[in-house]
Amino acid sequence: MLGDALLIALYAAAGAAAAGLVGTAALRLLRNRSVTLSLAVVAAVTVAAMLAGTLLVSWAMLLSEHDLWVVTTVCAMAALVSLAVALVLGRGVVRGSRALAEAARALGDDGRFTPPATAPTAELAELSRELAATSARLTASRERERALESSRRELVAWISHDLRTPLAGLQAMAEALEDGVVADPRVYHTRIRTEVERMGTMVGDLFELSRIQAGVLCLSPTRMSVYDLVGDAIAGADALAREHGVRLVGDGVERVPVEVDGREMSRVLANLLVNAIRRTPADGTVAVSARRRDAGVVLSVTDGCGGIPAEDLPRVFDTGWRGTDARTPPAGAGLGLAIVRGIVEAHQGRAAVRNVPGGCRFEVHLPAAG
């Protein structure tokens, strides 16, 4: 009895293997053809393997012609049904693939991807979702690129204007000194030095911004207290505040440790303080605070500028932005706040701005030292 079962298994395996080899060869020949044909081959191989094994076992067991005809008829009906189901499934997969290909072609043409309404398989549905996510990322990237290009054009226009004016003044003063028509040359020397320093600062800002945007800003973080950081920044900006008649105060500066690059973070606070002092009217107040919040530290600079228009708030940290009322020197080239954001983000933080009664508040969010 065990020998008969083993013999039946061997005959069935031999028939199925033969059908499988033929099917594998057919799939290799049709590997670049429609998936419908591949599914049809798979269905045919399944039925053929069953039929071949059955015929070999029937031959070995010497079944009657009637029994062999019954088995063959059953296998033939199974083959027809299997082929019909494979063709229906294949046509559905082909339609879904073609619809997905058309949508992907539109993504390449105009950058927009509209996924097909339905997908015949889970794999095609997953591919459609990935293409939709890729389309969304590409759209966001193109928007950022357009915004950056607009900022660059605006920056070039403003810097060209800012450089043209002092250069014309320097040329006029140099010609006057050369012609000897100046009563007190020291006055012109002072003006020339002031203009050269301002243009040097502008070039330095451009260099710093280029390093930030290129991702080559090297930081050397050390552990320090924000109390010392803010104290040094206030001391450095005190002369400018007195020149503009602005009160500069430290409002609630806590001794919270942070791990930052002291030189770069000092530049952040200096840029924010200079920006706040220049836009605060005389007898106004610029307040600096530093407080622990959640798992980080928030440094804030509050000025008395009267507030920023709501439509300009999203653009405050853009390269070259100076607002509608700051088109001429000494407003600067519109690089200070862009540098602030770049340095803060390099420290894994973020910069923000919001309006408060009488002015606006610039905030720098930094992670606290462990």
Short mmCIF file of C-alpha atoms in Angstrom, two decimals:
data_model
loop_
_atom_site.label_atom_id
_atom_site.label_comp_id
_atom_site.label_asym_id
_atom_site.label_seq_id
_atom_site.Cartn_x
_atom_site.Cartn_y
_atom_site.Cartn_z
CA MET A 1 0.00 0.00 0.00
CA LEU A 2 2.84 2.39 0.87
CA GLY A 3 4.59 1.46 -2.36
CA ASP A 4 1.50 2.31 -4.44
CA ALA A 5 1.18 5.69 -2.74
CA LEU A 6 4.85 6.44 -3.36
CA LEU A 7 4.50 5.43 -7.00
CA ILE A 8 1.44 7.67 -7.45
CA ALA A 9 3.32 10.59 -5.90
CA LEU A 10 6.29 10.02 -8.20
CA TYR A 11 4.14 9.88 -11.33
CA ALA A 12 2.20 13.01 -10.28
CA ALA A 13 5.44 14.87 -9.52
CA ALA A 14 6.94 13.86 -12.88
CA GLY A 15 3.92 15.11 -14.80
CA ALA A 16 3.73 18.37 -12.84
CA ALA A 17 7.48 18.96 -13.26
CA ALA A 18 7.25 18.49 -17.01
CA ALA A 19 4.38 20.97 -17.23
CA GLY A 20 6.26 23.37 -14.98
CA LEU A 21 9.37 23.30 -17.15
CA VAL A 22 7.32 23.99 -20.27
CA GLY A 23 5.52 26.83 -18.47
CA THR A 24 8.82 28.35 -17.27
CA ALA A 25 10.17 28.33 -20.80
CA ALA A 26 6.95 29.96 -22.05
CA LEU A 27 7.16 32.68 -19.37
CA ARG A 28 10.76 33.42 -20.39
CA LEU A 29 9.69 33.85 -23.99
CA LEU A 30 6.79 36.11 -22.97
CA ARG A 31 8.63 38.12 -20.29
CA ASN A 32 8.39 41.35 -22.30
CA ARG A 33 4.79 40.83 -23.33
CA SER A 34 1.50 41.72 -21.68
CA VAL A 35 0.78 40.52 -18.16
CA THR A 36 -2.43 38.98 -19.51
CA LEU A 37 -0.42 36.39 -21.44
CA SER A 38 1.72 35.65 -18.38
CA LEU A 39 -1.37 35.07 -16.24
CA ALA A 40 -2.83 32.84 -18.94
CA VAL A 41 0.38 30.79 -19.01
CA VAL A 42 0.32 30.44 -15.22
CA ALA A 43 -3.29 29.23 -15.32
CA ALA A 44 -2.52 26.83 -18.18
CA VAL A 45 0.53 25.45 -16.37
CA THR A 46 -1.54 24.83 -13.25
CA VAL A 47 -4.15 22.85 -15.13
CA ALA A 48 -1.55 21.12 -17.33
CA ALA A 49 0.42 20.01 -14.29
CA MET A 50 -2.71 18.53 -12.75
CA LEU A 51 -3.71 16.88 -16.05
CA ALA A 52 -0.25 15.47 -16.75
CA GLY A 53 0.02 13.98 -13.29
CA THR A 54 -3.49 12.55 -13.53
CA LEU A 55 -2.84 10.98 -16.95
CA LEU A 56 0.40 9.37 -15.79
CA VAL A 57 -1.21 7.99 -12.66
CA SER A 58 -4.19 6.76 -14.69
CA TRP A 59 -1.86 5.04 -17.16
CA ALA A 60 0.09 3.43 -14.36
CA MET A 61 -3.08 2.26 -12.64
CA LEU A 62 -4.59 0.97 -15.87
CA LEU A 63 -7.86 2.91 -15.51
CA SER A 64 -10.66 2.22 -17.93
CA GLU A 65 -11.20 4.47 -20.93
CA HIS A 66 -14.42 5.78 -19.39
CA ASP A 67 -12.72 6.80 -16.16
CA LEU A 68 -9.86 8.38 -18.10
CA TRP A 69 -12.35 10.34 -20.22
CA VAL A 70 -14.13 11.59 -17.09
CA VAL A 71 -10.86 12.78 -15.54
CA THR A 72 -9.78 14.45 -18.78
CA THR A 73 -13.13 16.23 -19.14
CA VAL A 74 -12.95 17.55 -15.58
CA CYS A 75 -9.45 18.86 -16.19
CA ALA A 76 -10.49 20.47 -19.47
CA MET A 77 -13.38 22.31 -17.79
CA ALA A 78 -11.03 23.46 -15.04
CA ALA A 79 -8.61 24.69 -17.69
CA LEU A 80 -11.29 26.74 -19.45
CA VAL A 81 -12.47 28.34 -16.23
CA SER A 82 -8.88 29.07 -15.11
CA LEU A 83 -8.01 30.65 -18.46
CA ALA A 84 -11.16 32.78 -18.41
CA VAL A 85 -10.42 34.04 -14.88
CA ALA A 86 -6.76 34.71 -15.80
CA LEU A 87 -7.78 36.70 -18.88
CA VAL A 88 -10.28 38.79 -16.91
CA LEU A 89 -7.72 39.48 -14.19
CA GLY A 90 -5.02 40.21 -16.76
CA ARG A 91 -7.17 42.69 -18.65
CA GLY A 92 -7.97 44.49 -15.38
CA VAL A 93 -4.31 44.69 -14.45
CA VAL A 94 -3.41 45.94 -17.93
CA ARG A 95 -6.08 48.65 -17.81
CA GLY A 96 -4.87 49.76 -14.39
CA SER A 97 -1.25 49.76 -15.56
CA ARG A 98 -2.10 51.82 -18.63
CA ALA A 99 -4.07 54.33 -16.56
CA LEU A 100 -1.17 54.62 -14.13
CA ALA A 101 1.27 55.04 -17.04
CA GLU A 102 -0.83 57.88 -18.47
CA ALA A 103 -0.94 59.60 -15.08
CA ALA A 104 2.84 59.18 -14.69
CA ARG A 105 3.35 60.60 -18.20
CA ALA A 106 1.37 63.68 -17.19
CA LEU A 107 3.65 63.99 -14.16
CA GLY A 108 6.62 64.20 -16.50
CA ASP A 109 4.91 66.67 -18.84
CA ASP A 110 3.37 69.27 -16.54
CA GLY A 111 4.44 68.11 -13.08
CA ARG A 112 0.94 67.18 -11.93
CA PHE A 113 -0.13 63.65 -11.01
CA THR A 114 -3.75 62.61 -10.82
CA PRO A 115 -3.98 59.03 -9.54
CA PRO A 116 -6.43 56.66 -11.25
CA ALA A 117 -9.79 56.24 -9.55
CA THR A 118 -9.21 52.55 -8.84
CA ALA A 119 -6.26 50.17 -8.91
CA PRO A 120 -6.71 46.44 -9.69
CA THR A 121 -3.95 45.30 -7.32
CA ALA A 122 -2.51 46.41 -4.00
CA GLU A 123 0.92 46.87 -5.61
CA LEU A 124 -0.41 49.27 -8.24
CA ALA A 125 -2.36 51.14 -5.55
CA GLU A 126 0.84 51.50 -3.48
CA LEU A 127 2.74 52.69 -6.56
CA SER A 128 0.00 55.23 -7.26
CA ARG A 129 0.23 56.56 -3.70
CA GLU A 130 4.01 56.87 -3.95
CA LEU A 131 3.73 58.74 -7.24
CA ALA A 132 1.16 61.09 -5.70
CA ALA A 133 3.48 61.75 -2.75
CA THR A 134 6.39 62.33 -5.14
CA SER A 135 4.27 64.76 -7.15
CA ALA A 136 3.42 66.69 -3.99
CA ARG A 137 7.10 66.89 -3.02
CA LEU A 138 8.07 68.04 -6.51
CA THR A 139 5.36 70.71 -6.46
CA ALA A 140 6.56 71.99 -3.08
CA SER A 141 10.16 71.96 -4.34
CA ARG A 142 9.22 73.95 -7.43
CA GLU A 143 7.37 76.48 -5.28
CA ARG A 144 10.41 76.86 -3.03
CA GLU A 145 12.65 77.22 -6.08
CA ARG A 146 10.42 79.91 -7.56
CA ALA A 147 10.29 81.76 -4.25
CA LEU A 148 14.08 81.51 -3.89
CA GLU A 149 14.64 82.73 -7.44
CA SER A 150 12.30 85.66 -6.83
CA SER A 151 14.19 86.50 -3.63
CA ARG A 152 17.49 86.32 -5.49
CA ARG A 153 16.32 88.66 -8.22
CA GLU A 154 15.00 91.07 -5.62
CA LEU A 155 18.25 90.81 -3.66
CA VAL A 156 20.37 91.54 -6.74
CA ALA A 157 18.23 94.56 -7.59
CA TRP A 158 18.42 95.98 -4.06
CA ILE A 159 22.13 95.32 -3.61
CA SER A 160 22.84 96.91 -6.98
CA HIS A 161 20.91 99.97 -5.79
CA ASP A 162 22.65 99.99 -2.40
CA LEU A 163 26.09 99.69 -3.97
CA ARG A 164 25.49 102.21 -6.73
CA THR A 165 24.69 105.04 -4.30
CA PRO A 166 27.78 104.77 -2.06
CA LEU A 167 30.05 104.10 -5.02
CA ALA A 168 28.83 107.27 -6.71
CA GLY A 169 29.43 109.17 -3.47
CA LEU A 170 32.91 107.68 -3.08
CA GLN A 171 33.77 108.62 -6.64
CA ALA A 172 32.56 112.20 -6.13
CA MET A 173 34.49 112.58 -2.88
CA ALA A 174 37.64 111.08 -4.37
CA GLU A 175 37.43 113.49 -7.33
CA ALA A 176 36.91 116.43 -4.96
CA LEU A 177 39.92 115.41 -2.90
CA GLU A 178 41.95 114.92 -6.04
CA ASP A 179 41.02 118.38 -7.36
CA GLY A 180 41.82 119.96 -4.00
CA VAL A 181 38.47 121.74 -3.69
CA VAL A 182 37.72 120.40 -0.19
CA ALA A 183 38.24 122.80 2.70
CA ASP A 184 38.58 120.04 5.33
CA PRO A 185 39.70 116.71 3.79
CA ARG A 186 39.23 114.94 7.15
CA VAL A 187 35.45 115.18 6.76
CA TYR A 188 35.61 113.38 3.45
CA HIS A 189 38.04 110.83 4.84
CA THR A 190 35.56 110.03 7.61
CA ARG A 191 32.70 109.67 5.14
CA ILE A 192 34.76 107.47 2.85
CA ARG A 193 35.73 105.21 5.74
CA THR A 194 32.08 104.96 6.84
CA GLU A 195 30.88 104.00 3.36
CA VAL A 196 33.69 101.47 2.92
CA GLU A 197 32.86 99.88 6.28
CA ARG A 198 29.19 99.65 5.34
CA MET A 199 29.99 98.02 2.00
CA GLY A 200 32.43 95.68 3.75
CA THR A 201 29.66 94.64 6.12
CA MET A 202 27.36 94.00 3.16
CA VAL A 203 29.98 91.82 1.45
CA GLY A 204 30.55 89.94 4.71
CA ASP A 205 26.83 89.26 5.02
CA LEU A 206 26.73 87.98 1.45
CA PHE A 207 29.64 85.63 2.16
CA GLU A 208 28.01 84.37 5.36
CA LEU A 209 24.69 83.79 3.61
CA SER A 210 26.39 81.94 0.75
CA ARG A 211 28.03 79.59 3.27
CA ILE A 212 24.71 78.96 4.98
CA GLN A 213 22.86 78.25 1.74
CA ALA A 214 25.68 76.01 0.52
CA GLY A 215 25.50 74.00 3.75
CA VAL A 216 29.17 74.58 4.62
CA LEU A 217 28.63 76.62 7.79
CA CYS A 218 30.96 75.02 10.33
CA LEU A 219 29.78 75.20 13.94
CA SER A 220 31.85 74.71 17.07
CA PRO A 221 29.21 74.28 19.80
CA THR A 222 30.16 74.75 23.43
CA ARG A 223 28.09 74.72 26.59
CA MET A 224 27.27 78.20 27.85
CA SER A 225 24.58 80.15 29.67
CA VAL A 226 22.11 82.24 27.70
CA TYR A 227 22.49 84.82 30.47
CA ASP A 228 26.08 85.47 29.41
CA LEU A 229 25.16 85.30 25.72
CA VAL A 230 22.42 87.92 26.07
CA GLY A 231 24.56 90.09 28.34
CA ASP A 232 27.36 90.26 25.76
CA ALA A 233 24.88 91.04 22.96
CA ILE A 234 23.27 93.88 24.93
CA ALA A 235 26.68 95.33 25.76
CA GLY A 236 27.67 95.22 22.10
CA ALA A 237 24.50 96.99 20.92
CA ASP A 238 24.36 99.58 23.72
CA ALA A 239 26.25 102.27 21.79
CA LEU A 240 23.90 101.99 18.80
CA ALA A 241 20.87 102.11 21.11
CA ARG A 242 22.11 105.31 22.80
CA GLU A 243 22.81 106.83 19.38
CA HIS A 244 19.18 106.24 18.37
CA GLY A 245 17.78 107.21 21.78
CA VAL A 246 16.42 103.71 22.39
CA ARG A 247 16.33 101.99 25.78
CA LEU A 248 17.84 98.50 25.68
CA VAL A 249 16.78 96.23 28.56
CA GLY A 250 17.11 92.60 29.54
CA ASP A 251 13.64 91.43 30.51
CA GLY A 252 13.62 88.12 32.39
CA VAL A 253 16.87 86.56 31.22
CA GLU A 254 17.19 83.16 32.91
CA ARG A 255 20.44 81.29 33.47
CA VAL A 256 19.60 78.41 31.15
CA PRO A 257 22.44 76.34 29.65
CA VAL A 258 22.58 75.87 25.88
CA GLU A 259 25.08 74.19 23.57
CA VAL A 260 25.73 76.57 20.69
CA ASP A 261 28.47 78.17 18.65
CA GLY A 262 29.04 81.34 20.66
CA ARG A 263 30.33 83.42 17.76
CA GLU A 264 27.50 82.51 15.40
CA MET A 265 24.79 82.86 18.04
CA SER A 266 26.21 86.25 19.03
CA ARG A 267 25.79 87.26 15.41
CA VAL A 268 22.16 86.13 15.55
CA LEU A 269 21.43 88.30 18.59
CA ALA A 270 23.42 91.22 17.16
CA ASN A 271 21.43 91.12 13.91
CA LEU A 272 18.13 91.00 15.80
CA LEU A 273 19.13 93.84 18.12
CA VAL A 274 20.40 96.09 15.31
CA ASN A 275 17.23 95.43 13.34
CA ALA A 276 15.06 96.21 16.39
CA ILE A 277 16.98 99.37 17.38
CA ARG A 278 16.88 100.86 13.89
CA ARG A 279 13.12 100.37 13.61
CA THR A 280 12.19 101.55 17.10
CA PRO A 281 11.50 105.29 17.40
CA ALA A 282 13.46 107.47 19.82
CA ASP A 283 12.45 107.03 23.48
CA GLY A 284 11.25 103.55 22.60
CA THR A 285 12.33 100.30 24.25
CA VAL A 286 13.90 97.11 22.93
CA ALA A 287 13.54 94.22 25.37
CA VAL A 288 15.56 91.00 25.30
CA SER A 289 14.44 87.91 27.20
CA ALA A 290 15.55 84.30 27.53
CA ARG A 291 13.32 81.70 29.14
CA ARG A 292 13.11 77.94 29.34
CA ARG A 293 10.07 76.58 27.51
CA ASP A 294 9.22 72.87 27.37
CA ALA A 295 12.44 71.07 26.38
CA GLY A 296 14.15 74.13 24.94
CA VAL A 297 15.07 77.78 25.34
CA VAL A 298 13.39 80.78 23.73
CA LEU A 299 15.39 83.95 23.13
CA SER A 300 13.19 86.89 22.15
CA VAL A 301 13.79 90.47 21.03
CA THR A 302 10.78 92.79 21.25
CA ASP A 303 10.87 96.18 19.53
CA GLY A 304 8.56 99.17 19.13
CA CYS A 305 8.35 99.29 15.35
CA GLY A 306 4.56 99.42 15.34
CA GLY A 307 4.15 95.94 13.90
CA ILE A 308 4.68 94.22 10.55
CA PRO A 309 1.82 93.96 8.02
CA ALA A 310 0.22 90.53 8.18
CA GLU A 311 0.95 89.85 4.51
CA ASP A 312 4.68 90.48 5.11
CA LEU A 313 5.09 88.23 8.16
CA PRO A 314 5.70 85.02 6.16
CA ARG A 315 8.47 86.78 4.18
CA VAL A 316 10.39 88.40 7.01
CA PHE A 317 13.18 85.80 6.99
CA ASP A 318 13.42 85.57 3.19
CA THR A 319 16.67 86.54 1.53
CA GLY A 320 16.55 90.18 0.43
CA TRP A 321 13.30 91.08 2.24
CA ARG A 322 13.31 94.57 3.73
CA GLY A 323 9.64 95.54 3.72
CA THR A 324 7.90 98.14 1.63
CA ASP A 325 9.21 101.02 3.72
CA ALA A 326 12.87 100.02 3.77
CA ARG A 327 14.16 100.46 0.25
CA THR A 328 17.15 102.67 0.91
CA PRO A 329 20.16 102.65 3.23
CA PRO A 330 20.72 102.36 6.11
CA ALA A 331 18.10 99.61 5.96
CA GLY A 332 20.74 97.17 4.78
CA ALA A 333 20.63 94.59 2.04
CA GLY A 334 17.91 92.47 3.62
CA LEU A 335 20.37 89.72 4.60
CA GLY A 336 20.42 89.98 8.40
CA LEU A 337 17.24 88.06 9.13
CA ALA A 338 17.99 85.46 6.46
CA ILE A 339 21.34 84.88 8.18
CA VAL A 340 19.52 84.63 11.53
CA ARG A 341 17.26 81.88 10.26
CA GLY A 342 20.15 80.00 8.61
CA ILE A 343 22.31 80.01 11.75
CA VAL A 344 19.41 79.06 14.03
CA GLU A 345 18.34 76.17 11.79
CA ALA A 346 21.97 74.99 11.69
CA HIS A 347 21.65 74.69 15.49
CA GLN A 348 18.54 72.50 15.06
CA GLY A 349 16.33 75.39 16.14
CA ARG A 350 13.86 77.69 14.46
CA ALA A 351 13.28 81.43 14.14
CA ALA A 352 9.84 83.05 14.28
CA VAL A 353 8.25 86.47 14.39
CA ARG A 354 4.86 87.75 15.53
CA ASN A 355 3.23 91.08 16.19
CA VAL A 356 2.73 92.32 19.73
CA PRO A 357 1.09 95.55 20.96
CA GLY A 358 3.23 98.42 19.70
CA GLY A 359 5.74 96.36 17.77
CA CYS A 360 6.87 92.85 16.97
CA ARG A 361 8.72 90.05 18.70
CA PHE A 362 11.42 87.94 17.09
CA GLU A 363 11.90 84.57 18.76
CA VAL A 364 14.75 82.09 18.52
CA HIS A 365 13.85 78.57 19.69
CA LEU A 366 16.87 76.45 20.66
CA PRO A 367 17.17 73.03 22.26
CA ALA A 368 18.40 73.18 25.83
CA ALA A 369 21.72 71.59 26.74
CA GLY A 370 21.43 68.09 28.13
#
